[in-house]
Short mmCIF file of C-alpha atoms in Angstrom, two decimals:
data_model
loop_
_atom_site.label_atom_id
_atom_site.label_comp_id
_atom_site.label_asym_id
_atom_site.label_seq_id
_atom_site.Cartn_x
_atom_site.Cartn_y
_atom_site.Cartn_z
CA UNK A 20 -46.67 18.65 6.73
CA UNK A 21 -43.02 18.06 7.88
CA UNK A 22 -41.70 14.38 6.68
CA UNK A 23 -41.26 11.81 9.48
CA UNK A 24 -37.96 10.00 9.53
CA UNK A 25 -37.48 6.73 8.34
CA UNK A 26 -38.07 3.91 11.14
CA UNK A 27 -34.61 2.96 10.38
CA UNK A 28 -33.21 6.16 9.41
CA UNK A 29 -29.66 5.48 10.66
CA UNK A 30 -29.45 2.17 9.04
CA UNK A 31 -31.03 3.41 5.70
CA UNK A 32 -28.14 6.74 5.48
CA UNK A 33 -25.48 4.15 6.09
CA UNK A 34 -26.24 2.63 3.39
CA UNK A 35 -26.79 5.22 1.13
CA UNK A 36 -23.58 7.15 2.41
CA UNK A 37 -21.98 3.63 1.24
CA UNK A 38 -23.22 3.87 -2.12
CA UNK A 39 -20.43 6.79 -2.60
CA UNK A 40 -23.16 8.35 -4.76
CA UNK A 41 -23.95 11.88 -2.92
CA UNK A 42 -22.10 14.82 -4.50
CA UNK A 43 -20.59 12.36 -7.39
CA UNK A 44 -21.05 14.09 -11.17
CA UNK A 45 -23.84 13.65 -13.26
CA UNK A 46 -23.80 10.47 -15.19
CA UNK A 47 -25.00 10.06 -18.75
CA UNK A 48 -26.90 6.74 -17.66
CA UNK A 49 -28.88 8.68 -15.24
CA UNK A 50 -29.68 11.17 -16.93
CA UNK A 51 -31.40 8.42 -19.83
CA UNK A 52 -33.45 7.69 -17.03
CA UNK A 53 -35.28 10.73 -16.14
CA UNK A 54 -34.81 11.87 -19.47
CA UNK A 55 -37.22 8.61 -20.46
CA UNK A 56 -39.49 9.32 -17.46
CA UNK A 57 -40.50 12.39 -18.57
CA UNK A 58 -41.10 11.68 -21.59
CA UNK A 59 -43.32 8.99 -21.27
CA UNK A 60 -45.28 10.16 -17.94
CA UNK A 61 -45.44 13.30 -20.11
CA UNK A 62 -44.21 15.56 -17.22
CA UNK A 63 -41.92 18.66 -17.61
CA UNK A 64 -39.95 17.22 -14.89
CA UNK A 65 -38.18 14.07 -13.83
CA UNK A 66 -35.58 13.64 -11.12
CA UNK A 67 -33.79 10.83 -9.21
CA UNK A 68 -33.64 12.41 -5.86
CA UNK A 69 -31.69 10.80 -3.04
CA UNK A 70 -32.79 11.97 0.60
CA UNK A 71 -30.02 12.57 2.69
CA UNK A 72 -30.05 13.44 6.31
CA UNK A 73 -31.02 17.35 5.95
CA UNK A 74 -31.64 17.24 1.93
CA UNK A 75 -32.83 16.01 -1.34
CA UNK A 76 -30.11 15.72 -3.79
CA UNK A 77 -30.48 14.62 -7.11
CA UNK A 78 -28.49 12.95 -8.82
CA UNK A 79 -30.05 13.26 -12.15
CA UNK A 80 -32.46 15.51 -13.34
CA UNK A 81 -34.47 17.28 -16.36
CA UNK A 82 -36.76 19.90 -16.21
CA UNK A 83 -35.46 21.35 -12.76
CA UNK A 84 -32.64 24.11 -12.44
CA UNK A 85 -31.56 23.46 -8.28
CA UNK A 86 -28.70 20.00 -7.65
CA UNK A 87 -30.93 19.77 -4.39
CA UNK A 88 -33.53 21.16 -1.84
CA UNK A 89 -34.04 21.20 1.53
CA UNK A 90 -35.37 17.50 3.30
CA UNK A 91 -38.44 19.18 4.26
CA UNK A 92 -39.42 20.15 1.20
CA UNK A 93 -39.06 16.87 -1.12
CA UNK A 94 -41.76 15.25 -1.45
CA UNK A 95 -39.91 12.00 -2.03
CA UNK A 96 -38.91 12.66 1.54
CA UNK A 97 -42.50 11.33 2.47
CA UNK A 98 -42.56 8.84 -0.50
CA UNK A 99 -39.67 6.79 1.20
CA UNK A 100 -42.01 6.00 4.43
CA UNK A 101 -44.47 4.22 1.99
CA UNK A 102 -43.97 0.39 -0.02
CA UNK A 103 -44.61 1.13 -3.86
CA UNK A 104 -45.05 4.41 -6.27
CA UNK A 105 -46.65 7.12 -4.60
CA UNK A 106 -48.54 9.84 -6.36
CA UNK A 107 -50.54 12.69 -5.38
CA UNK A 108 -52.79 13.69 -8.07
CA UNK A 109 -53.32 17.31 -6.64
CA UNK A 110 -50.41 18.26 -3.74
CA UNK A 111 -52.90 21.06 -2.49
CA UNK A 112 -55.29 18.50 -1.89
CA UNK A 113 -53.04 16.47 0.38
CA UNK A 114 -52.46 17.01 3.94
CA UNK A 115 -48.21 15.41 3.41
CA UNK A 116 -47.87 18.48 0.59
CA UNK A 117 -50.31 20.91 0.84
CA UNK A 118 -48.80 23.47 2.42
CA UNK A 119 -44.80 22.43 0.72
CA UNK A 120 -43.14 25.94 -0.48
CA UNK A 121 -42.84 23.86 -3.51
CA UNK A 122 -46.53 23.66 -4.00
CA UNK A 123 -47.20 27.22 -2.92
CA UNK A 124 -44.41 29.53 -4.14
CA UNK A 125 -43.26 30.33 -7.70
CA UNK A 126 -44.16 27.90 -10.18
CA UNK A 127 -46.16 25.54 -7.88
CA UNK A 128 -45.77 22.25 -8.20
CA UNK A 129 -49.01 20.57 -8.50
CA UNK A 130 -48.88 16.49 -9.54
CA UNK A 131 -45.81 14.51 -7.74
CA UNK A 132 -45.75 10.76 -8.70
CA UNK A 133 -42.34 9.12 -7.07
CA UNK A 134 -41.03 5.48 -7.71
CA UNK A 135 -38.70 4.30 -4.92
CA UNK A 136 -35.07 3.32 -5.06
CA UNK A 137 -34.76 0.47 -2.84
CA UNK A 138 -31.65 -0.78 -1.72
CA UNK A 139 -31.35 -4.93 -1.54
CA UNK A 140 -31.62 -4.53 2.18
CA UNK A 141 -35.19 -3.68 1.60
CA UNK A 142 -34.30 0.17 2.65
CA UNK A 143 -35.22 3.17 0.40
CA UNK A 144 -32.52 5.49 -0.28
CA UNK A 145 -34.81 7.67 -2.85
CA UNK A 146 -37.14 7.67 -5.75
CA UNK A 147 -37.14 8.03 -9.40
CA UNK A 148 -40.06 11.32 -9.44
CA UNK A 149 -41.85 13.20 -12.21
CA UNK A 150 -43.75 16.51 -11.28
CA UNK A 151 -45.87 18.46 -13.39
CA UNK A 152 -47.61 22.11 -13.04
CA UNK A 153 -51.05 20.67 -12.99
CA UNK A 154 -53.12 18.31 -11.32
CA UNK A 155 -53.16 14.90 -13.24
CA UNK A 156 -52.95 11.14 -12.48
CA UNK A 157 -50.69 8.61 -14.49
CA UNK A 158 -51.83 5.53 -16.51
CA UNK A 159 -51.30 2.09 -15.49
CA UNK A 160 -48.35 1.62 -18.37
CA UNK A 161 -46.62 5.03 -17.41
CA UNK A 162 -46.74 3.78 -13.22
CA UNK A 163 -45.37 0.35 -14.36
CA UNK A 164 -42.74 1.90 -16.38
CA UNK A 165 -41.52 4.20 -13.56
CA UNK A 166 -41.06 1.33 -11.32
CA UNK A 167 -39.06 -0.70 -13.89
CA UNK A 168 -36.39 2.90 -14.44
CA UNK A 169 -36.29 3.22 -10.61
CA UNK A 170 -35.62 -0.66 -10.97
CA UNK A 171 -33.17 0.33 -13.11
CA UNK A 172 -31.37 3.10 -11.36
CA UNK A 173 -30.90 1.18 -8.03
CA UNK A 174 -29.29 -1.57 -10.71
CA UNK A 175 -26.93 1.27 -11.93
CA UNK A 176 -25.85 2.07 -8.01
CA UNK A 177 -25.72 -1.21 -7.30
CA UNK A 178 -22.78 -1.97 -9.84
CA UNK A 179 -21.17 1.15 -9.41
CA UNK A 180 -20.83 -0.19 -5.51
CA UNK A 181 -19.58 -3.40 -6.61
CA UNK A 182 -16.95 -2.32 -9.33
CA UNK A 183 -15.67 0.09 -6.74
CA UNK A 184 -15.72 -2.64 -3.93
CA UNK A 185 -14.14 -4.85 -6.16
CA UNK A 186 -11.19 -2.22 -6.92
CA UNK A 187 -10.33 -1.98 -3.50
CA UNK A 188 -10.19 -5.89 -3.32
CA UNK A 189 -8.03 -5.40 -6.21
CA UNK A 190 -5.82 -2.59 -5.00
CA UNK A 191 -5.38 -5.21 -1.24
CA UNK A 192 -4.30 -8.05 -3.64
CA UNK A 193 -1.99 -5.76 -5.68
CA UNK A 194 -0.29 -4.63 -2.21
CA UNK A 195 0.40 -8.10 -0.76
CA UNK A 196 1.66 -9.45 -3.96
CA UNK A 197 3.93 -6.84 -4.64
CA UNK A 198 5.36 -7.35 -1.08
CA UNK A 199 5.54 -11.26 -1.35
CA UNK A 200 7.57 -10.56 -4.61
CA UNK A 201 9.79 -7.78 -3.13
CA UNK A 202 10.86 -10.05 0.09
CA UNK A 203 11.60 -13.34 -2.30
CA UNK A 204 13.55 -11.05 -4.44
CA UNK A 205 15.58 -10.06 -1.15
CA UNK A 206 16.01 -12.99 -0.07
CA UNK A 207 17.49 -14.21 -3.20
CA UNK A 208 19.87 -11.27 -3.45
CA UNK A 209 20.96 -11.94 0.17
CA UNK A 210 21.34 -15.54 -0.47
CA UNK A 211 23.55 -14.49 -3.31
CA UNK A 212 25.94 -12.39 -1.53
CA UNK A 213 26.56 -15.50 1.02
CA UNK A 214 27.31 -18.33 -1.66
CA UNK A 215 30.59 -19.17 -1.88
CA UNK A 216 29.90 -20.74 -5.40
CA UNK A 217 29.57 -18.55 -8.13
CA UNK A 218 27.47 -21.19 -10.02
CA UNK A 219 25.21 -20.69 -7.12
CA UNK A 220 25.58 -16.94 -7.34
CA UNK A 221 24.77 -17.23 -11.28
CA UNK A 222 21.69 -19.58 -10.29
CA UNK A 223 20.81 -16.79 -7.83
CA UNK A 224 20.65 -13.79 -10.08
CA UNK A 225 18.71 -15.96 -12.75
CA UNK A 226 16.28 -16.81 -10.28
CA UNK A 227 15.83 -13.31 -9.41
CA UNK A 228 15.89 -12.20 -12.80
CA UNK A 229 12.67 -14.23 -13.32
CA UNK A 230 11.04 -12.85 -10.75
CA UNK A 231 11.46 -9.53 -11.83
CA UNK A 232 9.77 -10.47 -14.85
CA UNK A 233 7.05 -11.16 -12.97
CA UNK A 234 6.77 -8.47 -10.65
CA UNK A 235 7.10 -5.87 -13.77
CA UNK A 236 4.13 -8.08 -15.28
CA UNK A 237 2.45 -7.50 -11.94
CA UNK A 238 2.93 -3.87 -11.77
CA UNK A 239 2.04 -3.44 -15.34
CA UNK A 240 -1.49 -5.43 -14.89
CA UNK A 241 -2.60 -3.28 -11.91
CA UNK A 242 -1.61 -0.29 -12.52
CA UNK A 243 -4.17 0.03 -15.22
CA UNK A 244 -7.40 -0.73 -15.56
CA UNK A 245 -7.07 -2.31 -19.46
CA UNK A 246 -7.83 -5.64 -18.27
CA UNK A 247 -6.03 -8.36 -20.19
CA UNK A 248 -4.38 -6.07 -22.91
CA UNK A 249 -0.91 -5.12 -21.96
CA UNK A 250 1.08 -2.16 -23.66
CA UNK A 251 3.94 -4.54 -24.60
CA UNK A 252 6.07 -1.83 -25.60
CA UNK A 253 5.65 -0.19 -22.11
CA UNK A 254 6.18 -3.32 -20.35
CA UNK A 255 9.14 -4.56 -22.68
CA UNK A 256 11.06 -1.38 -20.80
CA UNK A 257 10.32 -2.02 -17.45
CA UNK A 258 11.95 -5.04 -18.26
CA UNK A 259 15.28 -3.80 -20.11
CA UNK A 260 15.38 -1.12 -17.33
CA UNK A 261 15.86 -4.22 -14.81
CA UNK A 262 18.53 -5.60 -16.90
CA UNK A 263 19.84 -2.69 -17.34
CA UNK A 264 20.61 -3.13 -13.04
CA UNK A 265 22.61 -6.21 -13.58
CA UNK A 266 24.34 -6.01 -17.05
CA UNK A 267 27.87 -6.06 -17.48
CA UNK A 268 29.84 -2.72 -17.43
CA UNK A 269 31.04 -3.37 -20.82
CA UNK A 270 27.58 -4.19 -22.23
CA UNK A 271 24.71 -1.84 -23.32
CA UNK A 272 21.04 -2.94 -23.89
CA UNK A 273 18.86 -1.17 -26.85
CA UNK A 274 15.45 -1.76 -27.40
CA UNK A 275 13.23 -0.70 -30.23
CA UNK A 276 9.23 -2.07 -29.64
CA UNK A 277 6.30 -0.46 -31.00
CA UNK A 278 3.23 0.41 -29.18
CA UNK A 279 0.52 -2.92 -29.51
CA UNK A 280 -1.37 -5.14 -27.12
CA UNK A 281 -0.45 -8.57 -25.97
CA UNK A 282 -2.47 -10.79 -23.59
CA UNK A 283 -0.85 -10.97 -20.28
CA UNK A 284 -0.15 -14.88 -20.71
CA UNK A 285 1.96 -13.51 -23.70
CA UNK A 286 3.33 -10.27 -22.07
CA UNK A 287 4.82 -12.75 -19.62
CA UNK A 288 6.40 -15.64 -21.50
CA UNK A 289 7.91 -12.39 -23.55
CA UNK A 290 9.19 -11.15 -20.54
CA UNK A 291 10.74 -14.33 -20.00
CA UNK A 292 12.31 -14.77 -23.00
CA UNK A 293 13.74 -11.17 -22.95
CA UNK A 294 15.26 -12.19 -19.46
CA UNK A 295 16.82 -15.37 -20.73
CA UNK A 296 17.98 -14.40 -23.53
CA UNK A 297 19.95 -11.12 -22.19
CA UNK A 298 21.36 -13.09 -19.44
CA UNK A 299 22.58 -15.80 -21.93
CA UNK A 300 24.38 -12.92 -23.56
CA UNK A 301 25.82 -11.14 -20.11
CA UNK A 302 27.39 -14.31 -18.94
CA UNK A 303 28.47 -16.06 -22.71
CA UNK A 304 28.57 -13.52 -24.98
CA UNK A 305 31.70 -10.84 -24.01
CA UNK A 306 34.16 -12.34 -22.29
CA UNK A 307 37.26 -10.71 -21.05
CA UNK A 308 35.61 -7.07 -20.92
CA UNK A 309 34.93 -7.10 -24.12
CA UNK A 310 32.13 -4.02 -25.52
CA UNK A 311 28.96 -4.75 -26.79
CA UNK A 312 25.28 -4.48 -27.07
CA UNK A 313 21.66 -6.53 -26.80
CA UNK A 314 19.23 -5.45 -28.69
CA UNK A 315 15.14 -5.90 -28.37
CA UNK A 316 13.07 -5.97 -31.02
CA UNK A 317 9.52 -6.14 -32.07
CA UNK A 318 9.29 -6.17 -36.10
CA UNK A 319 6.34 -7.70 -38.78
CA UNK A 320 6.72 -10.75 -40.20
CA UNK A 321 4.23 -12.51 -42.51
CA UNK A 322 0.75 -12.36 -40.96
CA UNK A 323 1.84 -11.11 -37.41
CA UNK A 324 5.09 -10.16 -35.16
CA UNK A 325 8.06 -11.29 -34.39
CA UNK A 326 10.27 -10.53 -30.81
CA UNK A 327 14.26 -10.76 -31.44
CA UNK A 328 16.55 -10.58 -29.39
CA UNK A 329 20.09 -10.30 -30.17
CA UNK A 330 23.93 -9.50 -29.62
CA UNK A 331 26.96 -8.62 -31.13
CA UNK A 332 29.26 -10.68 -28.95
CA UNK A 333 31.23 -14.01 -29.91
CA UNK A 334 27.83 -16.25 -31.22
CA UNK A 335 28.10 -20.13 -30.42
CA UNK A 336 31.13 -21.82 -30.89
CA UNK A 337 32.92 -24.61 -28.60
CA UNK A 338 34.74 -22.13 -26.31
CA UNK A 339 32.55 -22.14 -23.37
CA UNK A 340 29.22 -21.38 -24.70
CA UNK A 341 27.75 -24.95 -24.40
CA UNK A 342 25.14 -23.45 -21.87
CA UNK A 343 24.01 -21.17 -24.05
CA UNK A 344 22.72 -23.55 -26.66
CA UNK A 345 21.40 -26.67 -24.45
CA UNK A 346 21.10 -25.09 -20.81
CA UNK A 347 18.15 -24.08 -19.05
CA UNK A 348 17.93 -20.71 -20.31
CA UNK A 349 17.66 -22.00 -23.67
CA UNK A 350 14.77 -24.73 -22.25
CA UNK A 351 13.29 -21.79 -20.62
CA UNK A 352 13.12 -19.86 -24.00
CA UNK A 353 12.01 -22.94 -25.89
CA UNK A 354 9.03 -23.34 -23.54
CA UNK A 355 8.27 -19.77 -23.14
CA UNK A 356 7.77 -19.39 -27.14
CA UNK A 357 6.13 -22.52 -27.38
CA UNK A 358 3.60 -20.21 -25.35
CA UNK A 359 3.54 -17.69 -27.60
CA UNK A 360 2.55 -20.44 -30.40
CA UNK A 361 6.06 -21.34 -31.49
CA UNK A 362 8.66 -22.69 -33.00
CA UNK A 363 11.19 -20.04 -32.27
CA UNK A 364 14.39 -19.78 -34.43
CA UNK A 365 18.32 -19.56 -33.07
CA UNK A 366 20.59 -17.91 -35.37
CA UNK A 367 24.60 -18.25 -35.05
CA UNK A 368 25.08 -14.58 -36.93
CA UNK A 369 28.30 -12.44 -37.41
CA UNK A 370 28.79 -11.49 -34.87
CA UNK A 371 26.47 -12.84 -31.94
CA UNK A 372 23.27 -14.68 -31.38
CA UNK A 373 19.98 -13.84 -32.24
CA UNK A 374 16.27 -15.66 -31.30
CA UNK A 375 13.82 -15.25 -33.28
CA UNK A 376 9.95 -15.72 -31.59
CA UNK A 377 6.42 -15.05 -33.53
CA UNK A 378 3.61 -13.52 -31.82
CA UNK A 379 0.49 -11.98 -33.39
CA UNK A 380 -0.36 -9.29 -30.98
CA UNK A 381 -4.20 -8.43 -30.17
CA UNK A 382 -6.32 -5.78 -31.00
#
């Protein structure tokens, strides 16, 4: 007997098609499934078979060597029309399968009992089937526990739809930050070229600086999908690479930082304290043209880490460098590793400055 079509066949492959499932590889969680379904309905086959618009494909079987077969001839095509498991103890016996090329040709196909896959709209998208050569009927604990796996399967869809769902979300968010950040970072560059003041210029370029931080933060966070464990030595160069846009001709920036994970609460008040600190240097630390170099660091210290940064220009004295030792940079630091769990360490060497900041990294 050729399969009716759903009552709400248009609705019920719209929602499958939004499922993203057809055609998608074979997953190892499916394949538990009908692996466990055979085995404990005792069948030699098991397969969670989706019914598309001309075909049954499966997207996870045992016991059965076709991906899919024609509409007309899966029997979970007339399975979906019915609430519940169904299962036909003999398929010649019944009118819906009797005269199936499954049940006729080859190795017929003789028992059929099919769990549905029900969607939360209440439509069925496929079921969870075992077959088996002979004619046979199931127990009462093997029909409960084929509900419960095709329970289980629609669960597995079901989050698959969301996580993806949720990545697009993620991927709109990412966009529309990334823009915000790019236009205030503009703006602030524009706003620089107009000032007449070049305190207001410095101000500027600080702001700007910081946002940068952020927006390599940003870019580092979605990008991947490691959640809240940032590749600090990966992240620590996107950062010197933006310095390296503003630096001084005379001034070079080095960094040396190991692969390890930081949160991104820490990845950021690093990043801040990177920015700060190099700045300090750019505008205190080589005056009159004079060469140097920052360097970045990440080295082991007691029981964890600790970031320093560092220069070889003229350290603090009382030519000038006031701003260097009580300004708002140096607030900005003091906060920022008071983030990081603090207290960080300023050292007046020969020549330069260097910061010291502890972190203990995660695993």
């Amino acid at each position: 007997m050729r399969p009716q079509k759903h009552p709400q066949e248009e609705d019920r492959l719209a929602t499958l098609t939004a499922y993203g499932v057809l055609d998608s590889a074979r997953d190892p969680e499916f394949d538990e499934i009908v692996d466990l379904a055979a085995a404990i309905c005792e069948t030699p086959v098991a397969i969670v078979n989706l019914i598309d618009s001309d075909r049954g494909w499966f997207k996870a079987e045992t016991g059965m060597s076709v991906p899919e077969v024609p509409r007309d001839h899966a029997f979970c095509s007339h399975a979906i029309l019915e609430d519940g498991v169904v299962e036909i103890p003999d398929t010649r016996q019944d009118a819906r399968t009797a005269d199936n090329p499954l049940t006729i040709d080859g190795s017929p196909v003789r028992f059929y009992a099919g769990a549905p896959l029900v969607a939360p709209n209440g439509l069925p998208l496929g079921s969870l089937c075992v077959l088996d050569t002979r004619p046979r009927r199931l127990t009462d604990l093997q029909l409960r526990t084929l509900r419960a796996l095709a329970q289980l399967g629609m669960q597995q869809m079901e989050l698959r739809l969301r996580l993806e769902r949720e990545k697009v979300l993620r991927q709109e968010v990412d966009h529309r930050v990334k823009n915000s950040l790019q236009s205030v970072v503009a703006l602030t560059r524009i706003q620089g070229r107009r000032a007449e003041s070049e305190e207001t210029r410095a101000a500027l370029a600080q702001v700007r600086g910081r946002i940068e931080v952020i927006t390599a933060l940003h870019e580092q966070l979605y990008r991947t999908d490691a959640g809240d464990r940032i590749d600090l030595s990966e992240f620590a160069g996107n950062v010197a690479r933006f310095l390296s846009g503003f630096r001084p001709e005379n001034v070079s920036i080095s960094l040396d930082v190991p692969r390890m994970f930081v949160t991104s609460s820490q990845a950021s008040a690093i990043g801040v304290i990177v920015n700060e600190c190099a700045a300090n240097a750019f505008r205190h630390g080589f005056p009159d043209g004079r060469a140097g170099q920052v360097t970045i660091t990440a080295r082991p210290e007691g029981d964890g880490m600790v970031l320093v940064c560092e220069d070889d220009g003229i350290g603090l004295s009382d030519n000038g460098t006031k701003s260097a030792t009580g300004g708002l940079g140096m607030q900005v630091i003091s906060a920022s590793a008071d983030q990081l769990g603090g207290p960080h360490r300023v050292e007046n060497g020969d020549p330069g400055v260097r910061i010291i900041v502890p972190f203990t990294p995660v695993p």
